[in-house]
Structures are given as C-alpha cells and as structure tokens.
Tab-separated table of C-alpha atoms in Angstrom:
chain	number	residue	atom	x	y	z
A	751	MET	CA	-18.445	111.047	77.473
A	752	GLU	CA	-19.305	114.685	78.035
A	753	SER	CA	-21.434	116.518	75.519
A	754	THR	CA	-20.218	119.593	73.654
A	755	ALA	CA	-22.560	121.815	75.675
A	756	ALA	CA	-20.958	120.717	78.932
A	757	VAL	CA	-17.487	121.449	77.604
A	758	LEU	CA	-18.429	124.947	76.416
A	759	CYS	CA	-20.245	126.012	79.559
A	760	HIS	CA	-18.783	128.943	81.452
A	761	ARG	CA	-18.581	127.468	84.934
A	762	THR	CA	-15.463	128.299	86.845
A	763	SER	CA	-15.835	125.550	89.430
A	764	PRO	CA	-17.061	121.962	89.210
A	765	PRO	CA	-20.645	121.182	90.252
A	766	ALA	CA	-20.828	120.227	93.925
A	767	SER	CA	-23.015	117.154	93.382
A	768	ARG	CA	-20.825	115.350	90.827
A	769	GLY	CA	-17.342	116.297	91.899
A	770	LYS	CA	-16.141	116.254	88.274
A	771	GLU	CA	-14.087	118.954	86.678
A	772	VAL	CA	-15.739	120.825	83.845
A	773	ALA	CA	-13.672	122.297	81.045
A	774	VAL	CA	-14.116	126.033	80.691
A	775	ALA	CA	-13.939	127.616	77.268
A	776	GLN	CA	-11.269	130.296	77.295
A	777	ARG	CA	-11.738	133.255	75.005
A	778	LYS	CA	-8.965	135.665	74.213
A	779	PRO	CA	-9.891	139.333	74.520
A	780	ARG	CA	-10.310	141.013	71.180
A	781	LYS	CA	-7.673	143.523	70.316
A	782	SER	CA	-8.762	146.580	68.433
A	783	SER	CA	-6.577	147.307	65.446
A	784	THR	CA	-7.517	150.986	65.495
A	785	PRO	CA	-7.627	153.227	68.559
A	786	VAL	CA	-10.938	154.686	69.664
A	787	VAL	CA	-11.217	158.268	68.468
A	788	TYR	CA	-13.762	160.865	69.505
A	789	ASP	CA	-16.080	161.922	66.689
A	790	PHE	CA	-16.580	165.304	68.348
A	791	ALA	CA	-14.478	168.103	69.759
A	792	VAL	CA	-14.511	168.869	73.464
A	793	ALA	CA	-14.850	172.642	73.869
A	794	GLU	CA	-13.406	172.831	77.384
A	795	GLU	CA	-12.387	170.599	80.259
A	796	LEU	CA	-12.992	171.496	83.899
A	797	ASP	CA	-11.079	169.665	86.643
A	798	LEU	CA	-13.209	169.395	89.788
A	799	HIS	CA	-10.604	167.550	91.904
A	800	GLY	CA	-10.053	169.083	95.324
A	801	MET	CA	-13.261	171.124	95.271
A	802	ALA	CA	-16.108	170.793	97.724
A	803	VAL	CA	-19.371	169.581	96.168
A	804	ASP	CA	-20.935	173.068	96.308
A	805	GLU	CA	-17.863	174.663	94.714
A	806	ALA	CA	-17.853	172.052	91.953
A	807	MET	CA	-21.538	172.659	91.147
A	808	VAL	CA	-20.996	176.441	90.923
A	809	ALA	CA	-17.925	175.972	88.696
A	810	ALA	CA	-19.835	173.596	86.397
A	811	GLU	CA	-22.767	175.999	86.086
A	812	GLN	CA	-20.403	178.866	85.202
A	813	LEU	CA	-18.809	176.641	82.561
A	814	PHE	CA	-22.237	175.943	81.020
A	815	LYS	CA	-22.948	179.687	80.813
A	816	ARG	CA	-19.694	180.339	78.902
A	817	HIS	CA	-20.510	177.947	76.054
A	818	LYS	CA	-23.060	177.943	73.239
A	819	PRO	CA	-25.744	175.279	72.805
A	820	GLY	CA	-24.323	172.167	71.165
A	821	ALA	CA	-20.920	172.535	72.823
A	822	ILE	CA	-19.471	169.478	74.525
A	823	VAL	CA	-17.599	169.946	77.795
A	824	ARG	CA	-15.722	167.418	79.926
A	825	LEU	CA	-16.069	167.570	83.702
A	826	VAL	CA	-13.295	165.634	85.453
A	827	HIS	CA	-14.553	164.455	88.845
A	828	GLY	CA	-12.471	161.354	89.556
A	829	HIS	CA	-13.464	157.712	89.943
A	830	SER	CA	-14.672	157.920	93.542
A	831	ASN	CA	-18.350	157.208	93.911
A	832	ALA	CA	-18.449	155.381	97.227
A	833	ALA	CA	-19.569	158.363	99.296
A	834	PRO	CA	-23.204	159.448	98.962
A	835	ASP	CA	-22.076	163.070	98.616
A	836	SER	CA	-19.330	162.515	96.022
A	837	ILE	CA	-18.864	165.086	93.270
A	838	ARG	CA	-19.705	162.490	90.617
A	839	LYS	CA	-23.050	161.545	92.168
A	840	SER	CA	-23.975	165.140	92.927
A	841	LEU	CA	-23.012	166.225	89.412
A	842	HIS	CA	-25.112	163.508	87.759
A	843	ARG	CA	-28.045	164.325	90.045
A	844	MET	CA	-27.865	168.011	89.050
A	845	LEU	CA	-27.506	167.159	85.348
A	846	ALA	CA	-30.661	165.027	85.520
A	847	THR	CA	-32.765	167.489	87.537
A	848	ALA	CA	-31.843	171.154	88.040
A	849	TRP	CA	-29.794	171.526	84.836
A	850	LYS	CA	-32.142	169.428	82.723
A	851	ARG	CA	-32.967	172.335	80.364
A	852	LYS	CA	-29.326	173.338	79.934
A	853	VAL	CA	-28.123	169.817	79.123
A	854	LYS	CA	-29.064	167.827	76.037
A	855	ARG	CA	-27.309	164.649	77.213
A	856	TYR	CA	-24.431	163.450	79.348
A	857	ARG	CA	-22.496	160.252	79.969
A	858	LEU	CA	-19.291	158.974	81.489
A	859	ASP	CA	-16.307	159.376	79.204
A	860	PHE	CA	-15.564	155.928	77.742
A	861	GLN	CA	-11.823	156.634	77.711
A	862	ASN	CA	-11.814	158.004	81.272
A	863	PRO	CA	-14.642	156.901	83.592
A	864	GLY	CA	-13.456	159.574	86.035
A	865	ALA	CA	-14.930	162.229	83.741
A	866	THR	CA	-18.379	163.081	82.400
A	867	LEU	CA	-19.052	164.420	78.911
A	868	VAL	CA	-21.904	166.943	78.741
A	869	GLU	CA	-23.575	168.198	75.565
A	870	LEU	CA	-25.279	171.535	76.150
A	871	SER	CA	-28.728	172.321	74.758
A	872	GLY	CA	-30.347	175.604	73.783
C-alpha cells in the first residue's frame, strides 16, 4: 500500500527503477473573483515597436524629460528578448545604468510583459 506522501508527490512520470505508476495530485488553477487593477495612473505610454534600438533609447529619454518626478510611464517594447540587442534588453540595461538617477524603479508590466513600467525620480 502506498503512503500518502507518495500519492501527493508531484512526479509526472513513474520512477524508472520500480516501473510503477505514481498518482499525481492535480490542482485546479485559482480563479480571481476580482480583476487586477492598477493602483496608480500611467502618465503616458510610448510604443517602441518598429524603432531601432538607438531610436528607442532617444525616444524614451525625451519621454522622461517631459514628465515630472513621480510620474509613471509605460514603454511598450514587445515580448522579444531572444536577440542580445533587443529593445527590451537595451532598455533595461539603460534604466539600470545610464538613467539610474532619472528612474526610481522599473519593472515589467504584470498585465503585459511586453511593456515596462517606469517610475521617474527627482
């Protein structure tokens, strides 16, 4: 007789040595009863699709200059991050280094991972 621990383990295939099937506990994904809502207002959104990396960096810097400290802007760069010179990677590199004093914090948008939210600092 199998123990409870063996039944609740999360293996997807049986162990090779025994050849027995192991039951896998199935969990249903939780459904949120309320939609996720931003607790902040995005001041402006800049779409960087179709731009070269250099053009995108210049456009982002101009956007930062137009807004006051504390403003939150969304930079839409797309999901692509396979290339070493993608807009997303270059943007995050600039946010962490050259624009460090202009940016309080940044992160991928949880509703759209093809965009980055940037909070500007003073």
